[in-house]
Short mmCIF file of N, CA and C in Angstrom, two decimals:
data_model
loop_
_atom_site.label_atom_id
_atom_site.label_comp_id
_atom_site.label_asym_id
_atom_site.label_seq_id
_atom_site.Cartn_x
_atom_site.Cartn_y
_atom_site.Cartn_z
N MET F 279 0.68 -1.27 0.07
CA MET F 279 -0.08 -0.02 0.11
C MET F 279 0.93 1.40 0.10
N ARG F 280 1.98 1.16 0.60
CA ARG F 280 2.87 2.42 0.84
C ARG F 280 3.40 2.78 -0.63
N GLU F 281 3.68 1.85 -1.28
CA GLU F 281 4.06 2.07 -2.90
C GLU F 281 3.06 2.70 -3.68
N GLU F 282 1.82 2.21 -3.46
CA GLU F 282 0.66 2.81 -4.14
C GLU F 282 0.42 4.24 -3.90
N TYR F 283 0.70 4.74 -2.69
CA TYR F 283 0.50 6.02 -2.25
C TYR F 283 1.54 7.00 -3.05
N GLN F 284 2.68 6.18 -3.37
CA GLN F 284 3.90 7.06 -3.93
C GLN F 284 3.64 6.94 -5.51
N THR F 285 3.04 5.97 -6.20
CA THR F 285 2.77 5.77 -7.47
C THR F 285 1.40 6.16 -8.00
N LYS F 286 0.46 6.25 -7.34
CA LYS F 286 -1.07 6.37 -7.84
C LYS F 286 -1.59 7.34 -6.83
N THR F 287 -2.91 7.83 -7.14
CA THR F 287 -3.67 8.86 -6.33
C THR F 287 -4.72 7.76 -5.52
N ILE F 288 -4.36 7.88 -4.16
CA ILE F 288 -5.09 6.89 -3.29
C ILE F 288 -5.94 7.88 -2.23
N PHE F 289 -7.15 7.67 -2.03
CA PHE F 289 -7.97 8.20 -1.02
C PHE F 289 -8.39 7.20 0.15
N PRO F 290 -8.52 7.83 1.45
CA PRO F 290 -8.22 9.17 1.74
C PRO F 290 -6.69 9.25 1.90
N ARG F 291 -6.16 10.52 2.24
CA ARG F 291 -4.89 10.76 2.43
C ARG F 291 -4.33 9.83 3.61
N LYS F 292 -3.08 9.28 3.50
CA LYS F 292 -2.60 8.33 4.42
C LYS F 292 -3.04 8.56 5.93
N GLU F 293 -2.92 9.82 6.20
CA GLU F 293 -3.11 10.29 7.69
C GLU F 293 -4.46 10.16 8.14
N LEU F 294 -5.48 9.92 7.18
CA LEU F 294 -6.91 9.80 7.54
C LEU F 294 -7.46 8.39 7.28
N VAL F 295 -6.69 7.56 6.92
CA VAL F 295 -7.20 6.05 6.73
C VAL F 295 -7.66 5.48 7.86
N PHE F 296 -7.31 5.67 9.10
CA PHE F 296 -7.87 5.20 10.35
C PHE F 296 -8.69 6.22 11.02
N ARG F 297 -9.21 7.30 10.39
CA ARG F 297 -9.65 8.25 11.28
C ARG F 297 -11.02 7.82 11.92
N ALA F 298 -11.69 6.67 11.23
CA ALA F 298 -12.91 6.24 11.97
C ALA F 298 -12.64 5.65 13.26
N PHE F 299 -11.38 5.12 13.62
CA PHE F 299 -10.85 4.64 14.72
C PHE F 299 -10.56 5.75 15.94
N ALA F 300 -10.87 6.88 15.58
CA ALA F 300 -10.79 8.01 16.66
C ALA F 300 -11.99 7.74 17.50
N THR F 301 -12.88 7.14 17.01
CA THR F 301 -14.24 6.82 17.71
C THR F 301 -13.71 5.74 18.86
N ASP F 302 -13.77 5.96 20.16
CA ASP F 302 -13.42 5.06 21.06
C ASP F 302 -14.34 3.80 21.05
N LEU F 303 -13.98 2.71 20.57
CA LEU F 303 -14.69 1.41 20.41
C LEU F 303 -15.46 1.11 21.72
N ASN F 304 -15.06 1.60 22.89
CA ASN F 304 -15.57 1.39 24.11
C ASN F 304 -16.95 2.27 24.32
N GLU F 305 -17.16 3.40 23.40
CA GLU F 305 -18.00 4.25 23.42
C GLU F 305 -19.09 4.09 22.18
N VAL F 306 -18.74 3.13 21.42
CA VAL F 306 -19.64 2.97 20.24
C VAL F 306 -20.89 2.55 20.63
N LYS F 307 -22.02 3.18 19.96
CA LYS F 307 -23.35 2.83 20.12
C LYS F 307 -23.96 2.40 18.80
N VAL F 308 -23.41 2.88 17.68
CA VAL F 308 -23.96 2.65 16.34
C VAL F 308 -22.89 2.44 15.46
N VAL F 309 -22.97 1.38 14.51
CA VAL F 309 -21.98 1.12 13.55
C VAL F 309 -22.62 1.40 12.16
N ILE F 310 -22.24 2.36 11.40
CA ILE F 310 -22.79 2.53 10.06
C ILE F 310 -21.70 1.80 9.11
N LEU F 311 -22.05 0.89 8.55
CA LEU F 311 -21.09 0.33 7.61
C LEU F 311 -21.43 0.44 6.16
N GLY F 312 -20.30 0.97 5.39
CA GLY F 312 -20.51 1.21 3.94
C GLY F 312 -19.65 0.42 3.01
N GLN F 313 -19.20 0.80 1.93
CA GLN F 313 -18.47 0.04 0.93
C GLN F 313 -17.05 0.26 1.02
N ASP F 314 -16.75 1.31 0.38
CA ASP F 314 -15.34 1.98 0.57
C ASP F 314 -15.42 3.38 0.38
N PRO F 315 -14.24 4.01 0.56
CA PRO F 315 -14.24 5.50 0.61
C PRO F 315 -14.52 6.12 -0.90
N TYR F 316 -15.10 7.46 -0.75
CA TYR F 316 -15.35 8.26 -1.92
C TYR F 316 -14.06 8.20 -2.81
N HIS F 317 -14.13 8.14 -4.05
CA HIS F 317 -13.08 7.94 -4.98
C HIS F 317 -12.63 8.96 -5.83
N THR F 318 -13.24 10.43 -5.49
CA THR F 318 -13.04 11.71 -6.22
C THR F 318 -12.19 12.54 -5.13
N PRO F 319 -11.42 13.34 -5.87
CA PRO F 319 -10.37 14.17 -5.06
C PRO F 319 -11.20 15.08 -4.01
N GLY F 320 -10.56 15.08 -2.76
CA GLY F 320 -11.04 15.87 -1.67
C GLY F 320 -12.24 15.36 -1.03
N ALA F 321 -12.76 14.28 -1.40
CA ALA F 321 -13.83 13.79 -0.71
C ALA F 321 -13.95 12.86 0.41
N ALA F 322 -12.94 12.01 0.35
CA ALA F 322 -12.72 10.87 1.38
C ALA F 322 -11.95 11.51 2.67
N GLU F 323 -12.46 11.40 3.79
CA GLU F 323 -11.98 11.92 5.06
C GLU F 323 -11.73 10.89 6.01
N GLY F 324 -11.99 9.51 5.64
CA GLY F 324 -11.79 8.58 6.70
C GLY F 324 -13.01 8.13 7.69
N LEU F 325 -14.07 8.76 7.33
CA LEU F 325 -15.25 8.33 7.75
C LEU F 325 -16.17 7.98 6.91
N ALA F 326 -16.81 7.00 6.94
CA ALA F 326 -17.91 6.46 5.74
C ALA F 326 -18.94 7.35 5.69
N PHE F 327 -19.12 7.85 4.35
CA PHE F 327 -20.19 8.65 3.82
C PHE F 327 -19.96 10.08 4.15
N SER F 328 -18.94 10.53 4.97
CA SER F 328 -18.58 11.85 5.27
C SER F 328 -17.60 12.51 4.21
N VAL F 329 -17.92 13.98 4.15
CA VAL F 329 -16.88 14.73 3.44
C VAL F 329 -16.49 15.82 4.13
N PRO F 330 -15.43 16.51 3.87
CA PRO F 330 -15.04 17.68 4.52
C PRO F 330 -16.05 19.00 4.28
N ASN F 331 -16.10 19.69 5.10
CA ASN F 331 -17.14 20.82 5.12
C ASN F 331 -16.81 21.67 3.71
N SER F 332 -15.74 21.55 3.28
CA SER F 332 -15.27 22.45 2.22
C SER F 332 -15.87 21.78 0.90
N GLN F 333 -16.11 20.41 1.00
CA GLN F 333 -16.50 19.90 -0.20
C GLN F 333 -18.05 19.81 -0.58
N PRO F 334 -18.62 19.72 -1.71
CA PRO F 334 -19.94 19.55 -1.90
C PRO F 334 -20.58 18.23 -1.32
N ILE F 335 -21.85 18.21 -0.96
CA ILE F 335 -22.29 17.12 -0.35
C ILE F 335 -22.56 16.04 -1.43
N PRO F 336 -21.98 14.78 -1.37
CA PRO F 336 -22.16 13.92 -2.48
C PRO F 336 -23.57 13.16 -2.56
N PRO F 337 -23.80 12.58 -3.63
CA PRO F 337 -25.21 12.08 -3.86
C PRO F 337 -25.67 11.09 -2.78
N SER F 338 -24.78 10.32 -2.50
CA SER F 338 -25.18 9.26 -1.42
C SER F 338 -25.54 9.94 -0.14
N LEU F 339 -24.74 10.98 0.18
CA LEU F 339 -25.02 11.61 1.58
C LEU F 339 -26.32 12.42 1.31
N ILE F 340 -26.48 13.18 0.32
CA ILE F 340 -27.69 13.90 0.02
C ILE F 340 -28.95 12.78 0.39
N ASN F 341 -28.94 11.63 -0.28
CA ASN F 341 -29.91 10.55 0.00
C ASN F 341 -30.02 10.22 1.52
N ILE F 342 -29.04 10.12 2.04
CA ILE F 342 -28.89 9.90 3.59
C ILE F 342 -29.66 11.06 4.15
N TYR F 343 -29.50 12.33 3.97
CA TYR F 343 -30.27 13.32 4.65
C TYR F 343 -31.57 13.22 4.27
N LYS F 344 -31.96 12.98 2.90
CA LYS F 344 -33.34 12.92 2.44
C LYS F 344 -34.14 11.87 3.39
N GLU F 345 -33.44 10.83 3.59
CA GLU F 345 -34.04 9.71 4.47
C GLU F 345 -34.14 10.22 5.93
N ILE F 346 -33.28 10.96 6.53
CA ILE F 346 -33.36 11.55 7.77
C ILE F 346 -34.50 12.22 7.81
N ASP F 347 -34.70 13.24 6.81
CA ASP F 347 -35.85 14.39 6.79
C ASP F 347 -37.12 13.60 6.83
N SER F 348 -37.10 12.57 5.83
CA SER F 348 -38.41 11.68 5.80
C SER F 348 -38.71 10.83 7.00
N ASP F 349 -37.71 10.41 7.57
CA ASP F 349 -37.72 9.53 8.84
C ASP F 349 -38.06 10.22 10.11
N ILE F 350 -37.53 11.19 10.32
CA ILE F 350 -37.42 11.81 11.72
C ILE F 350 -37.57 13.42 11.70
N GLY F 351 -37.73 13.84 10.63
CA GLY F 351 -37.89 15.36 10.59
C GLY F 351 -36.85 15.97 9.63
N LYS F 352 -36.18 16.71 10.26
CA LYS F 352 -34.98 17.43 9.70
C LYS F 352 -33.61 17.18 10.12
N HIS F 353 -32.76 16.80 9.30
CA HIS F 353 -31.42 16.57 9.67
C HIS F 353 -30.69 17.57 10.18
N ALA F 354 -29.76 17.38 11.15
CA ALA F 354 -29.00 18.30 11.94
C ALA F 354 -27.77 19.02 11.24
N ASN F 355 -27.28 18.42 10.24
CA ASN F 355 -25.95 18.82 9.57
C ASN F 355 -26.31 19.77 8.45
N PRO F 356 -25.49 21.07 8.41
CA PRO F 356 -25.73 22.01 7.46
C PRO F 356 -24.74 21.69 6.36
N HIS F 357 -23.66 20.70 6.55
CA HIS F 357 -22.75 20.39 5.56
C HIS F 357 -22.35 18.92 5.60
N GLY F 358 -21.49 18.50 4.76
CA GLY F 358 -21.24 17.02 4.63
C GLY F 358 -20.38 16.24 5.47
N SER F 359 -19.72 16.95 6.58
CA SER F 359 -19.10 16.19 7.79
C SER F 359 -19.98 15.67 8.60
N LEU F 360 -19.71 14.23 8.87
CA LEU F 360 -20.45 13.66 9.96
C LEU F 360 -19.60 13.34 11.22
N ALA F 361 -18.71 14.19 11.47
CA ALA F 361 -17.73 14.07 12.57
C ALA F 361 -18.77 14.37 13.86
N ASN F 362 -19.96 14.96 13.68
CA ASN F 362 -20.78 15.24 14.94
C ASN F 362 -21.27 13.97 15.20
N TRP F 363 -21.40 13.21 14.25
CA TRP F 363 -22.12 11.65 14.51
C TRP F 363 -21.12 10.85 15.27
N GLN F 364 -19.92 11.03 14.72
CA GLN F 364 -18.68 10.29 15.45
C GLN F 364 -18.42 10.65 16.87
N LYS F 365 -18.74 11.91 17.21
CA LYS F 365 -18.64 12.37 18.63
C LYS F 365 -19.65 11.85 19.45
N GLN F 366 -20.69 11.33 18.71
CA GLN F 366 -21.89 10.79 19.60
C GLN F 366 -21.92 9.38 19.78
N GLY F 367 -20.88 8.68 19.21
CA GLY F 367 -20.58 7.22 19.45
C GLY F 367 -20.94 6.28 18.01
N VAL F 368 -20.86 6.90 17.07
CA VAL F 368 -21.24 6.38 15.69
C VAL F 368 -20.09 6.19 14.89
N LEU F 369 -19.69 4.76 14.72
CA LEU F 369 -18.51 4.31 14.17
C LEU F 369 -19.00 4.41 12.64
N LEU F 370 -18.26 5.25 11.82
CA LEU F 370 -18.66 5.30 10.43
C LEU F 370 -17.47 4.75 9.66
N LEU F 371 -17.63 3.40 9.47
CA LEU F 371 -16.71 2.47 8.94
C LEU F 371 -17.15 1.98 7.67
N ASN F 372 -16.22 1.92 6.62
CA ASN F 372 -16.32 1.13 5.44
C ASN F 372 -15.67 -0.21 5.62
N THR F 373 -16.11 -1.22 4.62
CA THR F 373 -15.47 -2.58 4.69
C THR F 373 -14.16 -2.42 4.29
N VAL F 374 -14.04 -1.54 3.20
CA VAL F 374 -12.65 -1.27 2.66
C VAL F 374 -12.17 0.13 3.08
N LEU F 375 -11.03 0.49 3.58
CA LEU F 375 -10.67 1.68 4.04
C LEU F 375 -9.76 2.60 3.04
N THR F 376 -9.58 2.17 1.76
CA THR F 376 -8.73 2.92 0.83
C THR F 376 -9.31 2.72 -0.49
N VAL F 377 -9.07 3.46 -1.41
CA VAL F 377 -9.51 3.21 -2.91
C VAL F 377 -8.60 4.19 -3.88
N GLU F 378 -8.58 3.55 -4.92
CA GLU F 378 -7.66 4.25 -5.96
C GLU F 378 -8.62 5.43 -6.75
N ALA F 379 -8.18 6.67 -6.88
CA ALA F 379 -8.91 7.70 -7.48
C ALA F 379 -9.78 7.10 -8.73
N HIS F 380 -11.10 7.25 -8.71
CA HIS F 380 -11.96 7.22 -9.91
C HIS F 380 -12.11 5.60 -10.03
N LYS F 381 -11.90 4.92 -9.14
CA LYS F 381 -11.87 3.26 -9.31
C LYS F 381 -12.47 2.84 -8.09
N PRO F 382 -13.95 2.86 -8.03
CA PRO F 382 -14.65 2.26 -6.94
C PRO F 382 -14.26 0.68 -6.81
N LYS F 383 -14.14 0.39 -5.56
CA LYS F 383 -13.93 -1.01 -5.06
C LYS F 383 -12.52 -1.58 -5.63
N SER F 384 -11.64 -0.60 -5.96
CA SER F 384 -10.29 -0.99 -6.52
C SER F 384 -9.55 -1.54 -5.32
N HIS F 385 -9.59 -1.39 -4.13
CA HIS F 385 -8.85 -1.99 -3.00
C HIS F 385 -9.77 -3.09 -2.40
N ALA F 386 -10.72 -3.60 -2.95
CA ALA F 386 -11.40 -4.64 -2.25
C ALA F 386 -10.50 -5.91 -2.43
N ASN F 387 -10.65 -6.81 -1.63
CA ASN F 387 -9.85 -8.17 -1.56
C ASN F 387 -8.30 -8.07 -1.42
N ARG F 388 -7.86 -7.05 -0.52
CA ARG F 388 -6.58 -6.66 -0.43
C ARG F 388 -6.15 -6.78 0.98
N GLY F 389 -7.09 -7.17 1.80
CA GLY F 389 -6.88 -7.53 3.23
C GLY F 389 -7.62 -6.41 4.13
N TRP F 390 -8.24 -5.38 3.56
CA TRP F 390 -8.91 -4.44 4.52
C TRP F 390 -10.14 -5.15 4.98
N GLU F 391 -10.80 -6.11 4.39
CA GLU F 391 -11.89 -6.95 4.96
C GLU F 391 -11.67 -7.75 6.01
N ILE F 392 -10.35 -8.20 6.22
CA ILE F 392 -10.06 -8.99 7.47
C ILE F 392 -10.04 -8.07 8.52
N PHE F 393 -9.51 -6.75 8.42
CA PHE F 393 -9.51 -5.89 9.45
C PHE F 393 -10.73 -5.42 9.79
N THR F 394 -11.61 -5.05 8.84
CA THR F 394 -12.90 -4.51 9.47
C THR F 394 -13.71 -5.77 9.81
N THR F 395 -13.63 -6.82 9.35
CA THR F 395 -14.34 -8.03 9.93
C THR F 395 -13.91 -8.26 11.35
N ALA F 396 -12.69 -8.08 11.73
CA ALA F 396 -12.06 -8.32 13.15
C ALA F 396 -12.83 -7.31 13.84
N THR F 397 -12.97 -5.96 13.36
CA THR F 397 -13.37 -4.89 14.30
C THR F 397 -14.84 -5.10 14.39
N ILE F 398 -15.76 -5.78 13.48
CA ILE F 398 -17.07 -6.03 13.86
C ILE F 398 -17.35 -7.10 14.93
N LYS F 399 -16.45 -8.24 14.63
CA LYS F 399 -16.46 -9.24 15.69
C LYS F 399 -16.21 -8.66 17.06
N TYR F 400 -15.17 -7.93 17.14
CA TYR F 400 -14.86 -7.37 18.54
C TYR F 400 -15.97 -6.65 19.05
N LEU F 401 -16.65 -5.80 18.24
CA LEU F 401 -17.76 -4.91 18.85
C LEU F 401 -18.78 -5.70 19.14
N ASN F 402 -19.21 -6.87 18.20
CA ASN F 402 -20.46 -7.88 18.42
C ASN F 402 -20.17 -8.50 19.94
N ARG F 403 -18.79 -8.88 20.10
CA ARG F 403 -18.64 -9.66 21.45
C ARG F 403 -18.51 -8.72 22.63
N GLU F 404 -17.85 -7.67 22.47
CA GLU F 404 -17.43 -6.73 23.71
C GLU F 404 -18.45 -5.62 23.97
N ARG F 405 -19.30 -5.25 23.03
CA ARG F 405 -20.28 -4.20 23.37
C ARG F 405 -21.62 -4.68 23.56
N PRO F 406 -22.70 -4.11 24.30
CA PRO F 406 -23.90 -4.61 24.46
C PRO F 406 -24.79 -3.50 23.92
N HIS F 407 -25.86 -3.98 23.14
CA HIS F 407 -27.00 -3.12 22.58
C HIS F 407 -26.39 -2.19 21.45
N LEU F 408 -25.65 -2.68 20.70
CA LEU F 408 -25.31 -1.94 19.52
C LEU F 408 -26.37 -1.90 18.36
N VAL F 409 -26.43 -0.79 17.47
CA VAL F 409 -27.02 -0.87 16.21
C VAL F 409 -26.14 -0.90 15.00
N PHE F 410 -26.19 -1.83 14.36
CA PHE F 410 -25.58 -1.97 13.08
C PHE F 410 -26.37 -1.53 11.98
N ILE F 411 -25.94 -0.62 11.21
CA ILE F 411 -26.78 -0.10 9.91
C ILE F 411 -26.01 -0.48 8.71
N LEU F 412 -26.39 -1.48 8.18
CA LEU F 412 -25.60 -1.91 6.94
C LEU F 412 -26.35 -1.63 5.67
N TRP F 413 -25.41 -0.78 4.85
CA TRP F 413 -26.12 -0.14 3.70
C TRP F 413 -25.21 -0.70 2.46
N GLY F 414 -25.99 -1.58 1.64
CA GLY F 414 -25.46 -1.99 0.44
C GLY F 414 -24.78 -3.57 0.70
N ARG F 415 -24.54 -4.13 -0.49
CA ARG F 415 -24.26 -5.55 -0.54
C ARG F 415 -23.14 -5.87 0.33
N ASP F 416 -21.96 -5.18 0.10
CA ASP F 416 -20.73 -5.47 0.77
C ASP F 416 -20.89 -5.35 2.47
N ALA F 417 -21.60 -4.30 2.83
CA ALA F 417 -21.98 -4.13 4.37
C ALA F 417 -22.88 -5.30 4.72
N ARG F 418 -23.91 -5.55 3.94
CA ARG F 418 -24.90 -6.57 4.31
C ARG F 418 -24.39 -7.94 4.48
N ASN F 419 -23.10 -8.03 3.80
CA ASN F 419 -22.34 -9.40 3.78
C ASN F 419 -22.03 -9.72 5.22
N LYS F 420 -21.90 -8.63 5.90
CA LYS F 420 -21.21 -8.67 7.41
C LYS F 420 -22.28 -9.23 8.33
N LYS F 421 -23.51 -9.30 8.01
CA LYS F 421 -24.49 -9.51 8.77
C LYS F 421 -24.39 -10.72 9.71
N SER F 422 -23.82 -11.91 9.01
CA SER F 422 -23.74 -13.04 9.90
C SER F 422 -22.70 -12.88 10.78
N LEU F 423 -22.00 -12.06 11.05
CA LEU F 423 -20.93 -11.69 12.07
C LEU F 423 -21.38 -10.97 13.42
N ILE F 424 -22.88 -10.68 13.32
CA ILE F 424 -23.54 -9.94 14.32
C ILE F 424 -24.56 -10.80 14.98
N ASP F 425 -24.45 -11.08 16.43
CA ASP F 425 -25.56 -11.69 16.99
C ASP F 425 -26.93 -10.84 17.20
N GLU F 426 -27.82 -10.92 16.61
CA GLU F 426 -29.10 -10.19 16.51
C GLU F 426 -30.03 -10.42 17.85
N SER F 427 -29.54 -11.54 18.66
CA SER F 427 -30.19 -11.48 20.06
C SER F 427 -29.77 -10.42 20.91
N ARG F 428 -28.62 -9.77 20.61
CA ARG F 428 -27.87 -8.68 21.55
C ARG F 428 -28.03 -7.43 20.80
N HIS F 429 -27.91 -7.36 19.47
CA HIS F 429 -27.94 -6.09 18.85
C HIS F 429 -28.97 -6.08 17.77
N LEU F 430 -29.18 -4.75 17.45
CA LEU F 430 -30.17 -4.37 16.44
C LEU F 430 -29.36 -4.37 15.11
N VAL F 431 -29.76 -5.03 14.07
CA VAL F 431 -29.22 -4.93 12.78
C VAL F 431 -30.21 -4.43 11.69
N LEU F 432 -30.01 -3.27 11.14
CA LEU F 432 -30.70 -2.48 10.17
C LEU F 432 -29.89 -2.56 8.80
N GLU F 433 -30.74 -3.21 7.82
CA GLU F 433 -30.12 -3.35 6.47
C GLU F 433 -30.80 -2.91 5.38
N SER F 434 -30.21 -2.31 4.42
CA SER F 434 -31.11 -1.87 3.23
C SER F 434 -30.04 -1.73 1.90
N ALA F 435 -30.56 -1.26 0.94
CA ALA F 435 -29.93 -1.05 -0.15
C ALA F 435 -28.89 0.25 0.14
N HIS F 436 -27.76 0.35 -0.92
CA HIS F 436 -26.94 1.47 -0.53
C HIS F 436 -27.65 2.84 -0.71
N PRO F 437 -27.25 3.93 -0.18
CA PRO F 437 -27.95 5.15 -0.46
C PRO F 437 -27.60 5.77 -1.68
N SER F 438 -26.65 5.17 -2.31
CA SER F 438 -26.32 5.81 -3.84
C SER F 438 -27.48 5.94 -4.77
N PRO F 439 -27.41 6.92 -5.58
CA PRO F 439 -28.68 7.16 -6.48
C PRO F 439 -28.91 5.98 -7.39
N LEU F 440 -27.81 5.13 -7.59
CA LEU F 440 -28.12 3.91 -8.35
C LEU F 440 -28.87 2.91 -7.72
N SER F 441 -29.00 2.81 -6.36
CA SER F 441 -29.76 1.97 -5.53
C SER F 441 -30.71 2.45 -4.54
N ALA F 442 -30.81 3.69 -4.29
CA ALA F 442 -31.65 4.08 -3.22
C ALA F 442 -32.99 4.01 -3.28
N TYR F 443 -33.44 3.74 -4.46
CA TYR F 443 -34.82 3.51 -4.60
C TYR F 443 -35.34 1.95 -4.42
N ASN F 444 -34.24 1.28 -4.33
CA ASN F 444 -34.51 -0.23 -4.20
C ASN F 444 -34.49 -0.60 -2.70
N GLY F 445 -34.96 0.14 -1.89
CA GLY F 445 -35.00 -0.35 -0.42
C GLY F 445 -34.34 0.65 0.46
N PHE F 446 -33.43 1.57 0.19
CA PHE F 446 -32.86 2.40 1.08
C PHE F 446 -33.94 3.43 1.51
N PHE F 447 -34.57 4.13 0.51
CA PHE F 447 -35.63 5.11 0.95
C PHE F 447 -36.88 4.51 1.56
N GLY F 448 -37.15 5.01 2.67
CA GLY F 448 -38.34 4.28 3.40
C GLY F 448 -37.99 3.35 4.47
N SER F 449 -36.65 3.00 4.54
CA SER F 449 -36.10 2.06 5.38
C SER F 449 -36.23 2.44 6.86
N LYS F 450 -36.35 3.82 7.10
CA LYS F 450 -36.27 4.26 8.56
C LYS F 450 -35.43 3.99 9.53
N PRO F 451 -33.99 4.00 8.96
CA PRO F 451 -32.95 3.34 9.96
C PRO F 451 -32.74 4.38 11.18
N PHE F 452 -32.94 5.71 11.06
CA PHE F 452 -32.79 6.61 12.09
C PHE F 452 -33.72 6.42 13.10
N SER F 453 -34.96 6.40 12.86
CA SER F 453 -36.05 6.38 13.91
C SER F 453 -35.89 5.00 14.75
N LYS F 454 -35.60 3.99 13.86
CA LYS F 454 -35.42 2.54 14.38
C LYS F 454 -34.21 2.44 15.39
N CYS F 455 -33.25 3.07 14.91
CA CYS F 455 -31.89 3.11 15.81
C CYS F 455 -32.24 3.81 17.04
N ASN F 456 -32.75 5.03 17.00
CA ASN F 456 -32.97 5.88 18.15
C ASN F 456 -33.97 5.11 19.24
N GLU F 457 -35.01 4.55 18.57
CA GLU F 457 -35.84 3.78 19.41
C GLU F 457 -35.16 2.62 20.26
N PHE F 458 -34.20 1.90 19.49
CA PHE F 458 -33.54 0.88 20.16
C PHE F 458 -32.53 1.48 21.27
N LEU F 459 -31.92 2.58 20.99
CA LEU F 459 -30.95 3.09 21.81
C LEU F 459 -31.89 3.56 23.09
N LYS F 460 -32.90 4.27 22.98
CA LYS F 460 -33.80 4.58 23.95
C LYS F 460 -34.25 3.58 24.84
N ASN F 461 -34.64 2.64 24.25
CA ASN F 461 -35.24 1.34 25.03
C ASN F 461 -34.18 0.61 25.63
N ASN F 462 -32.96 0.88 25.22
CA ASN F 462 -31.71 0.25 26.26
C ASN F 462 -31.12 1.29 27.14
N GLY F 463 -31.74 2.31 27.46
CA GLY F 463 -31.02 3.37 28.35
C GLY F 463 -29.97 4.02 27.71
N LEU F 464 -29.87 4.05 26.35
CA LEU F 464 -28.71 4.96 25.88
C LEU F 464 -29.30 6.44 25.12
N ASN F 465 -28.40 7.21 25.20
CA ASN F 465 -28.72 8.48 24.56
C ASN F 465 -28.99 8.30 22.95
N GLU F 466 -30.03 8.91 22.41
CA GLU F 466 -30.29 8.83 21.10
C GLU F 466 -29.28 9.80 20.23
N ILE F 467 -28.96 9.36 19.06
CA ILE F 467 -28.16 10.25 18.19
C ILE F 467 -29.04 11.39 17.46
N ILE F 468 -28.32 12.43 17.67
CA ILE F 468 -29.03 13.64 16.95
C ILE F 468 -28.47 13.56 15.42
N TRP F 469 -29.40 13.12 14.72
CA TRP F 469 -29.00 12.97 13.28
C TRP F 469 -28.97 14.21 12.51
#
């Protein structure tokens, strides 16, 4: 991977690859699992679905905000950064943590899945009452790692414009998540 950063354009920047893990795993309440980072310049910042405030909000995140608005009222973010979700205990994790510019899924099957699978297994085993939100096929393939007798699993199509109308819109993950958290004595997420 080090060589690829020297010879190709890889996202996110090296220092942001593990940014999702700034979330204390002992404080995680919700795991949002996506596919891989945004593959366009300036967009990937190490948090699944999040972009820096200086960037336009990408279509997948626009659809996430539309679903929040439809599900619980109005989303709280005036921009594309989801760092405020991270501060509330939301682990914004992709199944693959890097990608080559303009080549979605280009770093699939290179070892990241082993790492992210280990993370999900750890959280499943060590943390009680988590909400796992699995968006898209790659994320949904991790469902078998999660004990649904202990955790809530919410799965749907990916929020991408290519698939959002195939089960993402109307899935109501935000209200279901908050209801589960509240019922288990945990603070709800301000989406």
